[in-house]
Amino acid sequence: MNSHATILDNRNFDPVTWADKIDGLLRYGGKKECIVEMLTSISNKQRQMLRESYKTKYGKDIVAALDKKFSGDLETLIFALMDTPLEYSVKQLRRAMKGLGTDESTLIEIICTRTSDQLGDIRNAYVKAYGKLLSNEVDNETSGEFSALLIYLVDSLRDVSQNTDDAAAHDDAAHLYENGRGKLSDKEKYSKFLEIFSKRNPKQLRKIFTEYERLSGVPIEKAINKEFTGDLAAAYLTIVRTFSDKQATFFAEQMHAAMKA
């Protein structure tokens, strides 16, 4: 579950007052539900302010104090809530690749939805926290074209400008369309999708997706589902939904799925 979906600032929040309230609940056996309700009613920025105020007044990290109160799934939720988005992403990536098996869906959710700048921050924070290069970890835990796509994204190869080019968008869309008509070899197909989806900036991607639909008469998602399967298809579809006009719907669907889980 992504615990860092957008929550607006709570106008009634005061970090010192809330630190006192939570300390009282922790000291005198207050209901866990009250603490969870408080933490989920404020934004992540406000939770960081609360964390700082609690540390200043009580001389200890509020996360350590909450750790003694909670366990199991509630403990996991509290930890996720109190992390900054960067801390949360780094810890989730580590969890996804630690031990037996790999949680590919978490890798996709984080790596395929972040901007190049955000991935640069995640890359630096990961090596600082665990002493290992994130790209090497991904390489060890995944394979094939799926691995190549994730590594390209982790290494922040995506154009960070806001520039768009209609002619280039047409050329890229035409290449993808030719692929769908079977006129490209498998090697050309994989390399073209990889290059476009990992390197073009979000605004240019939107132009490419629109132009593809104009040329083919079908949305780019249909082409992806036809040409790819499994994790690679899921990764490409996530990129489309993140950087297209369907972004709001995509994250609403994610939140709905998380609440049902």
mmCIF file of C-alpha atoms in Angstrom:
data_model
loop_
_atom_site.group_PDB
_atom_site.id
_atom_site.type_symbol
_atom_site.label_atom_id
_atom_site.label_comp_id
_atom_site.label_asym_id
_atom_site.label_seq_id
_atom_site.Cartn_x
_atom_site.Cartn_y
_atom_site.Cartn_z
ATOM 1 C CA MET A 1 0.000 0.000 0.000
ATOM 2 C CA ASN A 2 1.189 3.485 -0.808
ATOM 3 C CA SER A 3 0.845 5.444 2.425
ATOM 4 C CA HIS A 4 1.935 8.689 0.837
ATOM 5 C CA ALA A 5 -1.042 9.461 -1.347
ATOM 6 C CA THR A 6 -1.891 13.147 -1.227
ATOM 7 C CA ILE A 7 -3.478 14.306 2.051
ATOM 8 C CA LEU A 8 -4.073 18.023 2.450
ATOM 9 C CA ASP A 9 -2.722 19.904 5.458
ATOM 10 C CA ASN A 10 -5.024 19.813 8.479
ATOM 11 C CA ARG A 11 -5.897 23.378 9.502
ATOM 12 C CA ASN A 12 -6.409 22.300 13.115
ATOM 13 C CA PHE A 13 -2.937 20.829 13.432
ATOM 14 C CA ASP A 14 -0.481 22.232 15.955
ATOM 15 C CA PRO A 15 2.713 20.158 16.317
ATOM 16 C CA VAL A 16 3.306 20.868 20.009
ATOM 17 C CA THR A 17 -0.302 20.243 21.051
ATOM 18 C CA TRP A 18 -0.508 17.065 19.006
ATOM 19 C CA ALA A 19 2.820 15.826 20.409
ATOM 20 C CA ASP A 20 1.384 16.253 23.913
ATOM 21 C CA LYS A 21 -1.844 14.446 22.983
ATOM 22 C CA ILE A 22 -0.018 11.480 21.492
ATOM 23 C CA ASP A 23 2.383 11.292 24.427
ATOM 24 C CA GLY A 24 -0.615 11.203 26.760
ATOM 25 C CA LEU A 25 -2.218 8.409 24.756
ATOM 26 C CA LEU A 26 1.029 6.445 24.822
ATOM 27 C CA ARG A 27 1.620 6.954 28.551
ATOM 28 C CA TYR A 28 -1.881 6.274 29.800
ATOM 29 C CA GLY A 29 -3.063 3.472 27.594
ATOM 30 C CA GLY A 30 -5.104 5.427 25.077
ATOM 31 C CA LYS A 31 -6.832 3.631 22.253
ATOM 32 C CA LYS A 32 -4.611 2.762 19.315
ATOM 33 C CA GLU A 33 -7.403 3.815 16.979
ATOM 34 C CA CYS A 34 -7.191 7.391 18.307
ATOM 35 C CA ILE A 35 -3.489 7.598 17.436
ATOM 36 C CA VAL A 36 -4.039 6.127 13.968
ATOM 37 C CA GLU A 37 -6.896 8.580 13.353
ATOM 38 C CA MET A 38 -4.690 11.504 14.356
ATOM 39 C CA LEU A 39 -1.781 10.451 12.148
ATOM 40 C CA THR A 40 -3.949 9.754 9.110
ATOM 41 C CA SER A 41 -5.737 13.107 9.369
ATOM 42 C CA ILE A 42 -2.602 15.179 8.722
ATOM 43 C CA SER A 43 -0.255 15.448 5.748
ATOM 44 C CA ASN A 44 3.182 13.851 5.620
ATOM 45 C CA LYS A 45 4.741 17.304 6.001
ATOM 46 C CA GLN A 46 2.775 17.795 9.210
ATOM 47 C CA ARG A 47 3.759 14.334 10.468
ATOM 48 C CA GLN A 48 7.400 15.337 10.057
ATOM 49 C CA MET A 49 6.706 18.528 12.047
ATOM 50 C CA LEU A 50 5.052 16.369 14.730
ATOM 51 C CA ARG A 51 8.072 14.078 14.781
ATOM 52 C CA GLU A 52 10.390 17.049 15.279
ATOM 53 C CA SER A 53 8.246 18.603 18.025
ATOM 54 C CA TYR A 54 8.001 15.299 19.885
ATOM 55 C CA LYS A 55 11.773 14.835 19.730
ATOM 56 C CA THR A 56 12.376 18.376 21.001
ATOM 57 C CA LYS A 57 9.955 18.120 23.927
ATOM 58 C CA TYR A 58 10.353 14.505 25.003
ATOM 59 C CA GLY A 59 13.902 13.730 23.890
ATOM 60 C CA LYS A 60 13.048 10.638 21.883
ATOM 61 C CA ASP A 61 11.853 9.690 18.421
ATOM 62 C CA ILE A 62 8.081 9.352 18.240
ATOM 63 C CA VAL A 63 8.516 6.357 15.940
ATOM 64 C CA ALA A 64 10.406 4.486 18.681
ATOM 65 C CA ALA A 65 7.676 5.401 21.155
ATOM 66 C CA LEU A 66 4.941 4.210 18.798
ATOM 67 C CA ASP A 67 6.863 0.992 18.152
ATOM 68 C CA LYS A 68 6.233 -0.043 21.762
ATOM 69 C CA LYS A 69 2.500 0.498 21.365
ATOM 70 C CA PHE A 70 1.838 -1.173 18.027
ATOM 71 C CA SER A 71 2.569 -4.518 16.414
ATOM 72 C CA GLY A 72 1.745 -6.433 13.264
ATOM 73 C CA ASP A 73 0.002 -4.684 10.386
ATOM 74 C CA LEU A 74 -0.742 -1.583 12.456
ATOM 75 C CA GLU A 75 2.950 -1.223 13.259
ATOM 76 C CA THR A 76 3.789 -1.464 9.553
ATOM 77 C CA LEU A 77 1.187 1.207 8.778
ATOM 78 C CA ILE A 78 2.508 3.542 11.488
ATOM 79 C CA PHE A 79 6.073 3.180 10.259
ATOM 80 C CA ALA A 80 4.975 3.945 6.700
ATOM 81 C CA LEU A 81 2.987 6.990 7.813
ATOM 82 C CA MET A 82 5.866 8.462 9.775
ATOM 83 C CA ASP A 83 8.450 8.024 7.036
ATOM 84 C CA THR A 84 9.092 10.790 4.566
ATOM 85 C CA PRO A 85 8.124 9.772 0.999
ATOM 86 C CA LEU A 86 11.824 9.268 0.253
ATOM 87 C CA GLU A 87 12.408 7.067 3.312
ATOM 88 C CA TYR A 88 9.291 5.069 2.503
ATOM 89 C CA SER A 89 10.354 4.455 -1.103
ATOM 90 C CA VAL A 90 13.849 3.338 -0.115
ATOM 91 C CA LYS A 91 12.601 0.965 2.584
ATOM 92 C CA GLN A 92 9.962 -0.521 0.292
ATOM 93 C CA LEU A 93 12.510 -1.154 -2.450
ATOM 94 C CA ARG A 94 14.781 -2.871 0.057
ATOM 95 C CA ARG A 95 11.918 -5.000 1.347
ATOM 96 C CA ALA A 96 10.934 -5.941 -2.208
ATOM 97 C CA MET A 97 14.382 -7.370 -2.948
ATOM 98 C CA LYS A 98 15.440 -8.746 0.432
ATOM 99 C CA GLY A 99 15.351 -12.462 1.153
ATOM 100 C CA LEU A 100 13.794 -15.163 -0.993
ATOM 101 C CA GLY A 101 11.770 -13.995 -3.932
ATOM 102 C CA THR A 102 11.250 -10.523 -5.348
ATOM 103 C CA ASP A 103 8.179 -8.316 -5.070
ATOM 104 C CA GLU A 104 8.065 -7.084 -8.661
ATOM 105 C CA SER A 105 4.834 -5.149 -8.149
ATOM 106 C CA THR A 106 6.502 -2.907 -5.561
ATOM 107 C CA LEU A 107 9.470 -2.309 -7.857
ATOM 108 C CA ILE A 108 7.054 -1.298 -10.609
ATOM 109 C CA GLU A 109 4.935 0.889 -8.335
ATOM 110 C CA ILE A 110 7.930 2.904 -7.161
ATOM 111 C CA ILE A 111 10.427 2.916 -10.015
ATOM 112 C CA CYS A 112 7.923 3.370 -12.852
ATOM 113 C CA THR A 113 5.991 6.217 -11.216
ATOM 114 C CA ARG A 114 8.793 8.518 -10.042
ATOM 115 C CA THR A 115 10.398 11.400 -11.923
ATOM 116 C CA SER A 116 14.099 11.366 -12.804
ATOM 117 C CA ASP A 117 14.840 13.790 -9.958
ATOM 118 C CA GLN A 118 12.949 11.632 -7.473
ATOM 119 C CA LEU A 119 14.747 8.505 -8.671
ATOM 120 C CA GLY A 120 18.073 10.298 -8.287
ATOM 121 C CA ASP A 121 17.205 11.048 -4.650
ATOM 122 C CA ILE A 122 16.089 7.446 -4.108
ATOM 123 C CA ARG A 123 19.285 6.131 -5.710
ATOM 124 C CA ASN A 124 21.472 8.262 -3.425
ATOM 125 C CA ALA A 125 19.453 7.484 -0.305
ATOM 126 C CA TYR A 126 19.537 3.756 -1.042
ATOM 127 C CA VAL A 127 23.305 3.550 -1.261
ATOM 128 C CA LYS A 128 23.604 5.683 1.896
ATOM 129 C CA ALA A 129 21.218 3.438 3.829
ATOM 130 C CA TYR A 130 22.390 0.032 2.623
ATOM 131 C CA GLY A 131 25.829 0.553 1.057
ATOM 132 C CA LYS A 132 24.707 -0.946 -2.248
ATOM 133 C CA LEU A 133 23.893 0.509 -5.648
ATOM 134 C CA LEU A 134 20.185 0.298 -6.369
ATOM 135 C CA SER A 135 20.818 -0.505 -10.040
ATOM 136 C CA ASN A 136 23.002 -3.473 -9.049
ATOM 137 C CA GLU A 137 20.344 -4.737 -6.658
ATOM 138 C CA VAL A 138 17.672 -4.490 -9.351
ATOM 139 C CA ASP A 139 19.981 -6.233 -11.823
ATOM 140 C CA ASN A 140 20.531 -9.118 -9.387
ATOM 141 C CA GLU A 141 16.833 -9.543 -8.601
ATOM 142 C CA THR A 142 15.245 -9.165 -12.047
ATOM 143 C CA SER A 143 16.001 -10.298 -15.571
ATOM 144 C CA GLY A 144 15.555 -9.650 -19.268
ATOM 145 C CA GLU A 145 13.869 -6.614 -20.773
ATOM 146 C CA PHE A 146 12.019 -5.969 -17.512
ATOM 147 C CA SER A 147 15.348 -5.614 -15.716
ATOM 148 C CA ALA A 148 16.728 -3.358 -18.457
ATOM 149 C CA LEU A 149 13.722 -1.016 -18.225
ATOM 150 C CA LEU A 150 13.969 -0.696 -14.438
ATOM 151 C CA ILE A 151 17.712 -0.058 -14.567
ATOM 152 C CA TYR A 152 17.307 2.610 -17.264
ATOM 153 C CA LEU A 153 14.743 4.340 -15.051
ATOM 154 C CA VAL A 154 16.799 3.990 -11.870
ATOM 155 C CA ASP A 155 19.791 5.512 -13.637
ATOM 156 C CA SER A 156 17.617 8.547 -14.477
ATOM 157 C CA LEU A 157 18.116 8.413 -18.236
ATOM 158 C CA ARG A 158 14.777 10.152 -18.835
ATOM 159 C CA ASP A 159 14.888 13.625 -20.372
ATOM 160 C CA VAL A 160 14.192 16.130 -17.573
ATOM 161 C CA SER A 161 13.292 19.051 -19.831
ATOM 162 C CA GLN A 162 9.772 20.223 -20.600
ATOM 163 C CA ASN A 163 10.500 20.392 -24.339
ATOM 164 C CA THR A 164 8.188 18.747 -26.846
ATOM 165 C CA ASP A 165 8.606 17.992 -30.545
ATOM 166 C CA ASP A 166 5.606 17.090 -32.698
ATOM 167 C CA ALA A 167 7.715 15.595 -35.502
ATOM 168 C CA ALA A 168 9.692 13.426 -33.075
ATOM 169 C CA ALA A 169 6.463 12.329 -31.387
ATOM 170 C CA HIS A 170 5.109 11.264 -34.785
ATOM 171 C CA ASP A 171 8.299 9.329 -35.581
ATOM 172 C CA ASP A 172 8.244 7.514 -32.251
ATOM 173 C CA ALA A 173 4.537 6.718 -32.541
ATOM 174 C CA ALA A 174 5.086 5.448 -36.094
ATOM 175 C CA HIS A 175 7.856 3.126 -34.901
ATOM 176 C CA LEU A 176 5.575 1.723 -32.209
ATOM 177 C CA TYR A 177 2.771 1.335 -34.755
ATOM 178 C CA GLU A 178 5.063 -0.482 -37.211
ATOM 179 C CA ASN A 179 5.962 -2.798 -34.358
ATOM 180 C CA GLY A 180 2.302 -3.583 -33.778
ATOM 181 C CA ARG A 181 1.921 -4.489 -37.462
ATOM 182 C CA GLY A 182 4.750 -7.005 -37.136
ATOM 183 C CA LYS A 183 7.237 -5.030 -39.211
ATOM 184 C CA LEU A 184 9.920 -4.923 -36.546
ATOM 185 C CA SER A 185 12.000 -7.820 -35.262
ATOM 186 C CA ASP A 186 11.697 -8.778 -31.591
ATOM 187 C CA LYS A 187 15.033 -7.106 -30.886
ATOM 188 C CA GLU A 188 13.926 -3.890 -32.580
ATOM 189 C CA LYS A 189 10.582 -4.054 -30.788
ATOM 190 C CA TYR A 190 12.109 -4.337 -27.331
ATOM 191 C CA SER A 191 14.815 -1.732 -27.941
ATOM 192 C CA LYS A 192 12.348 0.812 -29.359
ATOM 193 C CA PHE A 193 9.859 0.498 -26.526
ATOM 194 C CA LEU A 194 12.716 0.597 -24.016
ATOM 195 C CA GLU A 195 14.217 3.743 -25.508
ATOM 196 C CA ILE A 196 10.936 5.637 -25.771
ATOM 197 C CA PHE A 197 9.431 4.685 -22.422
ATOM 198 C CA SER A 198 12.624 5.213 -20.398
ATOM 199 C CA LYS A 199 14.049 8.332 -22.038
ATOM 200 C CA ARG A 200 11.261 10.625 -23.250
ATOM 201 C CA ASN A 201 10.049 13.320 -20.855
ATOM 202 C CA PRO A 202 6.439 13.124 -19.576
ATOM 203 C CA LYS A 203 5.090 15.838 -21.868
ATOM 204 C CA GLN A 204 6.670 14.193 -24.907
ATOM 205 C CA LEU A 205 5.300 10.806 -23.858
ATOM 206 C CA ARG A 206 1.792 12.244 -23.771
ATOM 207 C CA LYS A 207 2.249 13.508 -27.335
ATOM 208 C CA ILE A 208 3.539 10.102 -28.433
ATOM 209 C CA PHE A 209 0.584 8.275 -26.858
ATOM 210 C CA THR A 210 -1.891 10.661 -28.487
ATOM 211 C CA GLU A 211 -0.187 10.346 -31.873
ATOM 212 C CA TYR A 212 -0.092 6.553 -31.579
ATOM 213 C CA GLU A 213 -3.841 6.451 -31.018
ATOM 214 C CA ARG A 214 -4.359 8.751 -34.013
ATOM 215 C CA LEU A 215 -2.277 6.490 -36.257
ATOM 216 C CA SER A 216 -3.566 3.144 -35.059
ATOM 217 C CA GLY A 217 -7.088 3.909 -33.916
ATOM 218 C CA VAL A 218 -6.457 2.190 -30.579
ATOM 219 C CA PRO A 219 -4.860 3.375 -27.309
ATOM 220 C CA ILE A 220 -1.226 2.527 -26.597
ATOM 221 C CA GLU A 221 -2.333 0.267 -23.732
ATOM 222 C CA LYS A 222 -3.871 -2.132 -26.234
ATOM 223 C CA ALA A 223 -0.578 -2.388 -28.116
ATOM 224 C CA ILE A 224 1.298 -3.083 -24.882
ATOM 225 C CA ASN A 225 -1.114 -5.843 -23.873
ATOM 226 C CA LYS A 226 -0.729 -7.369 -27.338
ATOM 227 C CA GLU A 227 3.074 -7.261 -27.483
ATOM 228 C CA PHE A 228 4.108 -7.920 -23.875
ATOM 229 C CA THR A 229 3.110 -10.037 -20.906
ATOM 230 C CA GLY A 230 3.803 -10.283 -17.194
ATOM 231 C CA ASP A 231 5.958 -7.798 -15.333
ATOM 232 C CA LEU A 232 7.197 -6.045 -18.463
ATOM 233 C CA ALA A 233 3.651 -5.335 -19.638
ATOM 234 C CA ALA A 234 2.704 -4.151 -16.145
ATOM 235 C CA ALA A 235 5.709 -1.806 -16.061
ATOM 236 C CA TYR A 236 4.925 -0.233 -19.426
ATOM 237 C CA LEU A 237 1.251 0.156 -18.530
ATOM 238 C CA THR A 238 2.196 1.824 -15.256
ATOM 239 C CA ILE A 239 4.365 4.337 -17.102
ATOM 240 C CA VAL A 240 1.496 5.110 -19.484
ATOM 241 C CA ARG A 241 -0.987 5.637 -16.663
ATOM 242 C CA THR A 242 1.459 7.678 -14.592
ATOM 243 C CA PHE A 243 2.589 10.101 -17.282
ATOM 244 C CA SER A 244 -0.604 10.340 -19.332
ATOM 245 C CA ASP A 245 -3.859 12.183 -18.743
ATOM 246 C CA LYS A 246 -5.090 9.040 -16.980
ATOM 247 C CA GLN A 247 -2.801 9.706 -13.982
ATOM 248 C CA ALA A 248 -5.526 10.726 -11.540
ATOM 249 C CA THR A 249 -7.621 7.657 -12.385
ATOM 250 C CA PHE A 250 -4.573 5.372 -12.025
ATOM 251 C CA PHE A 251 -3.714 6.520 -8.498
ATOM 252 C CA ALA A 252 -7.376 6.436 -7.452
ATOM 253 C CA GLU A 253 -7.493 2.797 -8.593
ATOM 254 C CA GLN A 254 -4.299 2.069 -6.622
ATOM 255 C CA MET A 255 -5.767 3.549 -3.442
ATOM 256 C CA HIS A 256 -9.032 1.639 -3.898
ATOM 257 C CA ALA A 257 -7.132 -1.638 -4.357
ATOM 258 C CA ALA A 258 -4.993 -0.929 -1.281
ATOM 259 C CA MET A 259 -8.047 -0.282 0.894
ATOM 260 C CA LYS A 260 -9.670 -3.531 -0.287
ATOM 261 C CA ALA A 261 -6.512 -5.572 0.452
#
